[in-house]
PDB file of N, CA and C in Angstrom:
ATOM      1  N   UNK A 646       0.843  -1.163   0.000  1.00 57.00           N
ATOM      2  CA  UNK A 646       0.000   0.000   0.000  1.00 57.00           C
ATOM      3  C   UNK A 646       0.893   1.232   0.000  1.00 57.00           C
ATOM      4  N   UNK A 647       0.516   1.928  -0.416  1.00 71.00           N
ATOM      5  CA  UNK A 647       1.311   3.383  -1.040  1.00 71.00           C
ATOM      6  C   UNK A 647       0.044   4.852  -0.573  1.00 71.00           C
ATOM      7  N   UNK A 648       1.434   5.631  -0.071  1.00 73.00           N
ATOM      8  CA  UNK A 648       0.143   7.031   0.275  1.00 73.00           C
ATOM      9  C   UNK A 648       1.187   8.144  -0.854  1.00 73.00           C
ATOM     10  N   UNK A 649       2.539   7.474  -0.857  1.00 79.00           N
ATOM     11  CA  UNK A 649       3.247   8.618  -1.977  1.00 79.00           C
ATOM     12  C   UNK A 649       3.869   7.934  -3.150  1.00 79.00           C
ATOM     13  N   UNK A 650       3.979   6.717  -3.582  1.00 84.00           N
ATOM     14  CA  UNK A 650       4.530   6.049  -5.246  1.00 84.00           C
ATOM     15  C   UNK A 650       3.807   7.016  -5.784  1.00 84.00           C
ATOM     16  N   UNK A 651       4.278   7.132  -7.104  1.00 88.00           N
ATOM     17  CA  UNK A 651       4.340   7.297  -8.153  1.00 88.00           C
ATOM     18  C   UNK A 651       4.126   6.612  -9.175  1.00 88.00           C
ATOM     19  N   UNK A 652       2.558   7.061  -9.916  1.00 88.00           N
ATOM     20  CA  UNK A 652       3.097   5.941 -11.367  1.00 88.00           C
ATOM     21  C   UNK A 652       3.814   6.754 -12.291  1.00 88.00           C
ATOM     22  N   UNK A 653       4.342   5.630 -12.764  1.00 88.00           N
ATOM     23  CA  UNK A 653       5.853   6.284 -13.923  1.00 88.00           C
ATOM     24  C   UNK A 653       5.318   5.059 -14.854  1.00 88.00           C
ATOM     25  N   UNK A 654       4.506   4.884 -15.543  1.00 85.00           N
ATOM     26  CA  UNK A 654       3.762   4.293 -16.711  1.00 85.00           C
ATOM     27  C   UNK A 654       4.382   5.150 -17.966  1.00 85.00           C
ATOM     28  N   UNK A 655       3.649   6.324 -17.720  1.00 88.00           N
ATOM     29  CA  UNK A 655       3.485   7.026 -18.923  1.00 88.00           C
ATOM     30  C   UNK A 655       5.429   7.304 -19.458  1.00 88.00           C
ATOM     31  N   UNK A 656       6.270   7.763 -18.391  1.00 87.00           N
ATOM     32  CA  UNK A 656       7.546   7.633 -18.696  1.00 87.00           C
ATOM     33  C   UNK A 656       8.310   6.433 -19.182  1.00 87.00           C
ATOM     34  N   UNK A 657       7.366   5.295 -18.812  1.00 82.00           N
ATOM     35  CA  UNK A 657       8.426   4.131 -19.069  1.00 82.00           C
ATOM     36  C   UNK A 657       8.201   3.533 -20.179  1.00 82.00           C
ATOM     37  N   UNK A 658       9.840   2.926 -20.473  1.00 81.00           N
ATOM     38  CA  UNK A 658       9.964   1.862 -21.856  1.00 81.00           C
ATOM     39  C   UNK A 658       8.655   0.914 -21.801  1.00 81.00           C
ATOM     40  N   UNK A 659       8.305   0.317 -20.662  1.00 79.00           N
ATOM     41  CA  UNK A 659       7.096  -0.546 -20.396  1.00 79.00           C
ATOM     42  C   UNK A 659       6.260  -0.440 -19.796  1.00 79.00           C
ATOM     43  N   UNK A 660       5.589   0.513 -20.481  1.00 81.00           N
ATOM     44  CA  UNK A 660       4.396   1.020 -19.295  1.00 81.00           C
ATOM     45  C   UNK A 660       3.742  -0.380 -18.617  1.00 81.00           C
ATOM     46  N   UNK A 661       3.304  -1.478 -19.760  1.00 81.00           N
ATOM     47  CA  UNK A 661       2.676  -2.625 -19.297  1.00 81.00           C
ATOM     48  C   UNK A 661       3.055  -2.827 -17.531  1.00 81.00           C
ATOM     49  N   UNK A 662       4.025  -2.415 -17.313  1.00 80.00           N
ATOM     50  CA  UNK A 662       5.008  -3.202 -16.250  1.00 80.00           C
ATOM     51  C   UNK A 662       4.212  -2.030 -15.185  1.00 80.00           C
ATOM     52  N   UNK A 663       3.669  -1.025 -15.107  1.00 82.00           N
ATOM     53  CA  UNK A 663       2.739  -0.359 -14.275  1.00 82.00           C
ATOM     54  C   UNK A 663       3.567  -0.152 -12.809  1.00 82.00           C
ATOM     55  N   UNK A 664       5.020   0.280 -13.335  1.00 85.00           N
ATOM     56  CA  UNK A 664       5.861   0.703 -12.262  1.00 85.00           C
ATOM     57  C   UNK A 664       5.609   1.866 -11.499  1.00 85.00           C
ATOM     58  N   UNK A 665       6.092   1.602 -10.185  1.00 85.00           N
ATOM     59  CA  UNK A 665       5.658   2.740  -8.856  1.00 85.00           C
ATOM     60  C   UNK A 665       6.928   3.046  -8.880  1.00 85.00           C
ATOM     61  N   UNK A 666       7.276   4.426  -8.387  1.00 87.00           N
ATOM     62  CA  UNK A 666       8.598   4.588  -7.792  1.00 87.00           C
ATOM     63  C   UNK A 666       8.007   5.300  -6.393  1.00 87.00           C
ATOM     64  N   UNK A 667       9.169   5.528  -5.862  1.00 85.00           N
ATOM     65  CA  UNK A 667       9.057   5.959  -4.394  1.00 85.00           C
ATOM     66  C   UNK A 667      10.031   7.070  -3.898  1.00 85.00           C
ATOM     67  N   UNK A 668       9.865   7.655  -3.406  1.00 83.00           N
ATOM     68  CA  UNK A 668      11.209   8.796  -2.736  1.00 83.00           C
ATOM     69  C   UNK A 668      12.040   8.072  -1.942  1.00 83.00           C
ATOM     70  N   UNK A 669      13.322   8.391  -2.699  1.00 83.00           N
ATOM     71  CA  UNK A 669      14.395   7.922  -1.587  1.00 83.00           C
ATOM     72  C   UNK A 669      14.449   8.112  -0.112  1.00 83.00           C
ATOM     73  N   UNK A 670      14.905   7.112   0.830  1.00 81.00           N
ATOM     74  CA  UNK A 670      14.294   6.832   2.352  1.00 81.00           C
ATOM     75  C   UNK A 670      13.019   6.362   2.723  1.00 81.00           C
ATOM     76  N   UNK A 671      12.175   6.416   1.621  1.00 83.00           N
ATOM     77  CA  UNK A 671      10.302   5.489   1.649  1.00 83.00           C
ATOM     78  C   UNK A 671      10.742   4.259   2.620  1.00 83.00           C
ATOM     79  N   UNK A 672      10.348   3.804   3.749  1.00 83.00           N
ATOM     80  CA  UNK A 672      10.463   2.822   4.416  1.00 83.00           C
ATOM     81  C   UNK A 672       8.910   2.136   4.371  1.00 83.00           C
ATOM     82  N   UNK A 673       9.116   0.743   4.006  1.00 85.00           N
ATOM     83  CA  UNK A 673       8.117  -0.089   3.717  1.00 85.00           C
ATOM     84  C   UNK A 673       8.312  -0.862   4.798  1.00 85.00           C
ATOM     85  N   UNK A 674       6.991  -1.136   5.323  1.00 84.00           N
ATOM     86  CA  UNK A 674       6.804  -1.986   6.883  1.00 84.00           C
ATOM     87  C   UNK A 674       5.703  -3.240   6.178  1.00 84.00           C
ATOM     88  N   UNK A 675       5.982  -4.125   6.739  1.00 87.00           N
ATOM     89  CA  UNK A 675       4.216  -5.350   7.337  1.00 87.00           C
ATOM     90  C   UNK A 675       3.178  -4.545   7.831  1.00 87.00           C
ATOM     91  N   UNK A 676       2.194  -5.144   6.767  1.00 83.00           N
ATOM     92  CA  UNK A 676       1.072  -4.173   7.512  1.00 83.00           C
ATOM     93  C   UNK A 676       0.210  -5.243   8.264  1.00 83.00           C
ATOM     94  N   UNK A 677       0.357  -6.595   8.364  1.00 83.00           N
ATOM     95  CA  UNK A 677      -0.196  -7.256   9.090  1.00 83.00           C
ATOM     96  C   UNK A 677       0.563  -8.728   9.020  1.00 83.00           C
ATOM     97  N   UNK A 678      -0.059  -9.982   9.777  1.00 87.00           N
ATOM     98  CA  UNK A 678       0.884 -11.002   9.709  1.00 87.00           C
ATOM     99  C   UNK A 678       1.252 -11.733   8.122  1.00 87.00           C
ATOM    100  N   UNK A 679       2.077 -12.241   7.914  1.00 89.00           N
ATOM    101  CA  UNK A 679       2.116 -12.962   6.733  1.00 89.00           C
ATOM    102  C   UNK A 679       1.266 -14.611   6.960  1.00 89.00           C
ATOM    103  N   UNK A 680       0.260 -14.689   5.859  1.00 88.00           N
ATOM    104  CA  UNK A 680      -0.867 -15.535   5.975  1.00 88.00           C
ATOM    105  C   UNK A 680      -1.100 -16.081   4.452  1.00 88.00           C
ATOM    106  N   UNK A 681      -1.492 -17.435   3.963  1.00 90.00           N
ATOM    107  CA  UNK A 681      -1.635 -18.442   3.158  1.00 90.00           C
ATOM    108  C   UNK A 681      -3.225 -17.752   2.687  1.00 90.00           C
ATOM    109  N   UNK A 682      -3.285 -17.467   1.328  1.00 88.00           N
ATOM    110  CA  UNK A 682      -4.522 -16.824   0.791  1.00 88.00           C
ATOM    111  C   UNK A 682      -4.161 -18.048  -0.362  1.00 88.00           C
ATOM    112  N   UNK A 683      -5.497 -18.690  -0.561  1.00 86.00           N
ATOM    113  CA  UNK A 683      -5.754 -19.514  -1.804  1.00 86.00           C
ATOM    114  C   UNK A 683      -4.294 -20.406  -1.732  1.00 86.00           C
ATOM    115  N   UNK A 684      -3.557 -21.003  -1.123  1.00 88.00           N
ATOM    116  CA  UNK A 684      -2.530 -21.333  -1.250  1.00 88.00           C
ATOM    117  C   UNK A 684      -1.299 -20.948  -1.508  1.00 88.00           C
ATOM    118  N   UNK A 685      -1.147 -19.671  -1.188  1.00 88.00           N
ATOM    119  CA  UNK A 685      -0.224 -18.579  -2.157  1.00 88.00           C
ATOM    120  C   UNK A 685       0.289 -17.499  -0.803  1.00 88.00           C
ATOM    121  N   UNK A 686       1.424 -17.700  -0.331  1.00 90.00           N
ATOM    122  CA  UNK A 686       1.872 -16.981   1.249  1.00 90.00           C
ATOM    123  C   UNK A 686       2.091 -15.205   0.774  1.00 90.00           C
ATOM    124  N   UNK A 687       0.693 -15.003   1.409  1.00 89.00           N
ATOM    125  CA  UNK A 687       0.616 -13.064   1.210  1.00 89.00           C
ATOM    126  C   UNK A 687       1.509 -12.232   2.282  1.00 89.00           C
ATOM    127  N   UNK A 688       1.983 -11.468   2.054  1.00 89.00           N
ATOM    128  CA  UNK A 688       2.344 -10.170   3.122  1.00 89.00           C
ATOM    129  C   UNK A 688       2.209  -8.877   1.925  1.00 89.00           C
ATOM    130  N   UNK A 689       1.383  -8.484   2.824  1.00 86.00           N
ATOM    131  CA  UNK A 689       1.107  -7.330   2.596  1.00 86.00           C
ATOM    132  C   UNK A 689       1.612  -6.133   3.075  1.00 86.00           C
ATOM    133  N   UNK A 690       2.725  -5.218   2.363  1.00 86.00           N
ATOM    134  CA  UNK A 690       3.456  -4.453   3.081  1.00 86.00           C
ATOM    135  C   UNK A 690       3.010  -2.826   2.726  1.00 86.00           C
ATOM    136  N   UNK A 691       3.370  -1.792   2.833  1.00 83.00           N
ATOM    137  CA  UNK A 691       2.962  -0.502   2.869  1.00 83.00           C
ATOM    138  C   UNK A 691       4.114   0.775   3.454  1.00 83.00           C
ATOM    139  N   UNK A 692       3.760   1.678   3.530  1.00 83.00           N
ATOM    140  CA  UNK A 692       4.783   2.914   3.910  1.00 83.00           C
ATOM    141  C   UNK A 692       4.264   3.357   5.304  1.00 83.00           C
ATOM    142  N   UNK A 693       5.367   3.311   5.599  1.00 79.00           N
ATOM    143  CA  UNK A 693       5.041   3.650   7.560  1.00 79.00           C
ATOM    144  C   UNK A 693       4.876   5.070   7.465  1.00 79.00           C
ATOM    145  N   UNK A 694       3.822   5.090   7.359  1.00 68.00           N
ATOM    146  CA  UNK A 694       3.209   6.422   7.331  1.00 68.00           C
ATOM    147  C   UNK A 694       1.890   6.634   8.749  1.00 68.00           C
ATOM    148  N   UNK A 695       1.607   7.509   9.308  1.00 61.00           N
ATOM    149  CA  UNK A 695       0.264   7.649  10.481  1.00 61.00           C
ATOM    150  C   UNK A 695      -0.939   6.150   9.738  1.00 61.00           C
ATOM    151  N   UNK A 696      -0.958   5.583  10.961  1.00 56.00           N
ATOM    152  CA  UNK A 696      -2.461   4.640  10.368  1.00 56.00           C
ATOM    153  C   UNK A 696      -3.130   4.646  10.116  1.00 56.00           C
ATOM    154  N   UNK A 697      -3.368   6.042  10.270  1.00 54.00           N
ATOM    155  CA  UNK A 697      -5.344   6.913   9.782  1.00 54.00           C
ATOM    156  C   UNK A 697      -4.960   6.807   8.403  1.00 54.00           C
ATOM    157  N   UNK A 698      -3.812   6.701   7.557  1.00 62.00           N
ATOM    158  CA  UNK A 698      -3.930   6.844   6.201  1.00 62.00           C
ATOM    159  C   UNK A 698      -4.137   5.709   5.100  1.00 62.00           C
ATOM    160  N   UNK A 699      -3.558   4.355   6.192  1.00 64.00           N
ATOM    161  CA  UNK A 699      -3.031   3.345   5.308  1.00 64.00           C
ATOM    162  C   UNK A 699      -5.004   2.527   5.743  1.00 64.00           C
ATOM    163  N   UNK A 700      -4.844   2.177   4.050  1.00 71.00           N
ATOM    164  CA  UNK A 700      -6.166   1.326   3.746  1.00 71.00           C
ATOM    165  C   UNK A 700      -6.095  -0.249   3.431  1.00 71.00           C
ATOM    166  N   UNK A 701      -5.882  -0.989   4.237  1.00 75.00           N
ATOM    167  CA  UNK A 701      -5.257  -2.359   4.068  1.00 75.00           C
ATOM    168  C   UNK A 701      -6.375  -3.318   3.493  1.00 75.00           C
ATOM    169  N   UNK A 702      -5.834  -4.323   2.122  1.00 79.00           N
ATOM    170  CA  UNK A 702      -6.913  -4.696   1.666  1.00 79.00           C
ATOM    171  C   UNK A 702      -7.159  -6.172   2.337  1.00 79.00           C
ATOM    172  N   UNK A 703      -8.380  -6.828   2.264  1.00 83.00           N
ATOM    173  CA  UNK A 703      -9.332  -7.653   2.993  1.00 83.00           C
ATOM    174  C   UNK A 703      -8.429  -8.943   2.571  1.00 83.00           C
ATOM    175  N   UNK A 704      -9.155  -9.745   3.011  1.00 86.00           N
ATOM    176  CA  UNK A 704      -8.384 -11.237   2.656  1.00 86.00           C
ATOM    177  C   UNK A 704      -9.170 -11.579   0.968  1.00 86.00           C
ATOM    178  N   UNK A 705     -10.398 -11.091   1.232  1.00 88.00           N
ATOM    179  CA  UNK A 705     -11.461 -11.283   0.204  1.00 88.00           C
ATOM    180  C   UNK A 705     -10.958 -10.456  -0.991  1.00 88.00           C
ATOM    181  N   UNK A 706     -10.477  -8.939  -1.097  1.00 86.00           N
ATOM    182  CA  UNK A 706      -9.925  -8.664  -2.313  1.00 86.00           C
ATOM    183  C   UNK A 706      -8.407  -9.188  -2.413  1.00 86.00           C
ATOM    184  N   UNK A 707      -7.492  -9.837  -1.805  1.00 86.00           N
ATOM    185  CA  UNK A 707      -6.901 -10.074  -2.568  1.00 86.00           C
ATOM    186  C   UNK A 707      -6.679 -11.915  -2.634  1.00 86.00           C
ATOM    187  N   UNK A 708      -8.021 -12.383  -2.691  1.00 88.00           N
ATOM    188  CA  UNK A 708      -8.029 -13.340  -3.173  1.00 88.00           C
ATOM    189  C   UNK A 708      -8.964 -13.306  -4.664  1.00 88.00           C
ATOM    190  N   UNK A 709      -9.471 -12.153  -4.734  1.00 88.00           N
ATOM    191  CA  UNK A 709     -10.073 -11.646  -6.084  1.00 88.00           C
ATOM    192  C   UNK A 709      -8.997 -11.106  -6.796  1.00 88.00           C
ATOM    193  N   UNK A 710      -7.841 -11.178  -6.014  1.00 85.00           N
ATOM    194  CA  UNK A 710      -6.474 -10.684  -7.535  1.00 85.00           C
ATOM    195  C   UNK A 710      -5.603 -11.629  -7.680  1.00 85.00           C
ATOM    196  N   UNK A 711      -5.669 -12.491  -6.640  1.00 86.00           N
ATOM    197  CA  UNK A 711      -5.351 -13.872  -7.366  1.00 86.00           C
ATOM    198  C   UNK A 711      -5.750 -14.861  -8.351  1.00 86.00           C
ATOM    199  N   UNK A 712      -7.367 -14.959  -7.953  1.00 87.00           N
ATOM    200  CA  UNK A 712      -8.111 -15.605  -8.792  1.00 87.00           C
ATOM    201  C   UNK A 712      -8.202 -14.631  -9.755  1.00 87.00           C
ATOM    202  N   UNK A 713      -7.969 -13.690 -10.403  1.00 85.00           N
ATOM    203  CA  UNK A 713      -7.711 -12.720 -12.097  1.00 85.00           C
ATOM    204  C   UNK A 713      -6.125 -13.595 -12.105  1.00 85.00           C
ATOM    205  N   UNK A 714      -5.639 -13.272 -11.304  1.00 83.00           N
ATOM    206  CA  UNK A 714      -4.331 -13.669 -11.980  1.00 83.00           C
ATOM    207  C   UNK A 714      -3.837 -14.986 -12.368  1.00 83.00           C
ATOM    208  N   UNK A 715      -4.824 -16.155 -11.370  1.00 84.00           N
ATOM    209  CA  UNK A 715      -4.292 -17.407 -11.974  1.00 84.00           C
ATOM    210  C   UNK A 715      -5.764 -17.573 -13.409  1.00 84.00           C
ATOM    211  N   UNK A 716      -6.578 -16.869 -13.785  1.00 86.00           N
ATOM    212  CA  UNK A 716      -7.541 -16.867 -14.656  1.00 86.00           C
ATOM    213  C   UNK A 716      -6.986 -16.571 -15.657  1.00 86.00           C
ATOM    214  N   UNK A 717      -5.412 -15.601 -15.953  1.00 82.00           N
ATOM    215  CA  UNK A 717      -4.887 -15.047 -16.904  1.00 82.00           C
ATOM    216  C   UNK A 717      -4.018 -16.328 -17.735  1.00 82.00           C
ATOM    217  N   UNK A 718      -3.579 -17.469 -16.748  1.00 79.00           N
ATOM    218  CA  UNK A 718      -2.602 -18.678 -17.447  1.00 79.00           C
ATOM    219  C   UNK A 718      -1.525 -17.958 -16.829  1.00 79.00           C
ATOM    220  N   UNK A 719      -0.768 -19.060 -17.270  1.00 77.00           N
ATOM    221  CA  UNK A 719       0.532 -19.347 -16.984  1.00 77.00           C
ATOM    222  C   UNK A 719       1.451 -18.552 -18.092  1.00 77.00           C
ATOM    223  N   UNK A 720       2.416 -17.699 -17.869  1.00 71.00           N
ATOM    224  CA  UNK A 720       3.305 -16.653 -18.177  1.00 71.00           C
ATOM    225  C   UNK A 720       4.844 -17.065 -18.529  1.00 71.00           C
ATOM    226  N   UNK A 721       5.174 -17.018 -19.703  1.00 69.00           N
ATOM    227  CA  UNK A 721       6.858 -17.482 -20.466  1.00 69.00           C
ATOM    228  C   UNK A 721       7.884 -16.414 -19.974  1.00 69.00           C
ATOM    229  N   UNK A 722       8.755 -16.944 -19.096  1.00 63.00           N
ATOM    230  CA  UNK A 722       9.612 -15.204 -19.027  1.00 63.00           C
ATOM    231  C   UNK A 722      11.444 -15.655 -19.754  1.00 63.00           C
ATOM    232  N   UNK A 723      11.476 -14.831 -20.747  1.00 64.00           N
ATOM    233  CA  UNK A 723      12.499 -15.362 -21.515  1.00 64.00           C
ATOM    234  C   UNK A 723      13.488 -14.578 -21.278  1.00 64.00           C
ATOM    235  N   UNK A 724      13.580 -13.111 -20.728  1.00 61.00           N
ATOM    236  CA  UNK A 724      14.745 -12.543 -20.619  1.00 61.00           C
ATOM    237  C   UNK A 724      14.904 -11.365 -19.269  1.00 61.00           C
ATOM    238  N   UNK A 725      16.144 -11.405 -18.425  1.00 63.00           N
ATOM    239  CA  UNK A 725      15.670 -10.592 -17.360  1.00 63.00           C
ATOM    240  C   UNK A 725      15.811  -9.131 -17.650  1.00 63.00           C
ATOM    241  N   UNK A 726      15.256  -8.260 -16.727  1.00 64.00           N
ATOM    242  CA  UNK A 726      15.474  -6.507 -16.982  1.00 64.00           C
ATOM    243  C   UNK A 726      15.834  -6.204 -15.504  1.00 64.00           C
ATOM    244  N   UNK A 727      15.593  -4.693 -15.036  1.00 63.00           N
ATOM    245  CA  UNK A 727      16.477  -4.529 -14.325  1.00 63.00           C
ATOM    246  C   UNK A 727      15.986  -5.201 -12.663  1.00 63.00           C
ATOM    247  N   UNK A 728      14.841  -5.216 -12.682  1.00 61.00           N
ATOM    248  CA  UNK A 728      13.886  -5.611 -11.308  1.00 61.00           C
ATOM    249  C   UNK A 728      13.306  -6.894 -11.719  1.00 61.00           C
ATOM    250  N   UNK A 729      13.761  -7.767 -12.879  1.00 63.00           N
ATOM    251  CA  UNK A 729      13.052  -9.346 -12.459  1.00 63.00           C
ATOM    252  C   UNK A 729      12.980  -9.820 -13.623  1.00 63.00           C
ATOM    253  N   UNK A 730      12.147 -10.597 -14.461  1.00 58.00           N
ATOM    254  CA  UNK A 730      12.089 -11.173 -15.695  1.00 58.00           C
ATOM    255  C   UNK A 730      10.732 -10.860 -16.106  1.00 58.00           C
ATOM    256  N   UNK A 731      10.891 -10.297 -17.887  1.00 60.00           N
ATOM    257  CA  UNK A 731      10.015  -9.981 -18.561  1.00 60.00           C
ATOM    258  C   UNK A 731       9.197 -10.731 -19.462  1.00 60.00           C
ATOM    259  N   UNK A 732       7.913 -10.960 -19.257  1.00 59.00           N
ATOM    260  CA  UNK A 732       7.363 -12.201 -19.904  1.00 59.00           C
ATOM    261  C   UNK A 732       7.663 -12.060 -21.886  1.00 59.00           C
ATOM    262  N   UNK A 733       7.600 -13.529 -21.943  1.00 60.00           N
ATOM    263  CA  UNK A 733       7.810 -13.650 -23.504  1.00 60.00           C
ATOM    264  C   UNK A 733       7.213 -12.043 -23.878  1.00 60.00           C
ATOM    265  N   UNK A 734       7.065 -11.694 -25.552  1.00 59.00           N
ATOM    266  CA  UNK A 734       6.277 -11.096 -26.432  1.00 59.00           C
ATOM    267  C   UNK A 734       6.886  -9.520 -26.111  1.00 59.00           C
ATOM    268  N   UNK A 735       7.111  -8.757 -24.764  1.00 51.00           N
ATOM    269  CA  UNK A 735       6.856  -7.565 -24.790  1.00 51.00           C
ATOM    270  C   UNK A 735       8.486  -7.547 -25.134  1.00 51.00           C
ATOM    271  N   UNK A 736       7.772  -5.758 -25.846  1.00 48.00           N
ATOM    272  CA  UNK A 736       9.007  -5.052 -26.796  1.00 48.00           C
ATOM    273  C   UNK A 736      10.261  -4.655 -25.503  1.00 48.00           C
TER     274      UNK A 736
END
């Protein structure tokens, strides 16, 4: 969860890739325990920012972005970039 990223879409070689950036020193905390959703070990982390701000999502939505994501198939990643590997096809 984010109260200051940045999308940097529109700047990037890959927008697809729907990159956040952050201000240097952004400290990212646990926002609650790490827990088994659909079989799949979640932690959900965020910016230690006051708690009145941070909106932590349910067990229920993000087992609705799992189930989109295992609905999408299974993903070819043929070459790495600078933060991880880029699936087959993109430019």
């Amino acid at each position: 969860m984010s109260a200051t990223g940045r999308d940097v879409a529109p700047l990037s070689a890959f927008p697809q890739d729907e990159e956040i950036v952050f201000l240097p020193g952004t400290t990212l905390v646990p926002l609650g325990p790490r827990h088994i959703i659909d079989g799949i070990p979640v932690q959900v982390i965020g910016e230690s920012v006051p708690a009145s701000d941070l909106v932590v999502p349910t067990d229920e939505v993000l087992e609705g972005a799992i189930r989109i994501a295992r609905g999408l198939g299974p993903v070819a990643l043929d070459r790495a970039t600078r933060f991880g590997w880029r699936p087959q096809g993109d430019v």
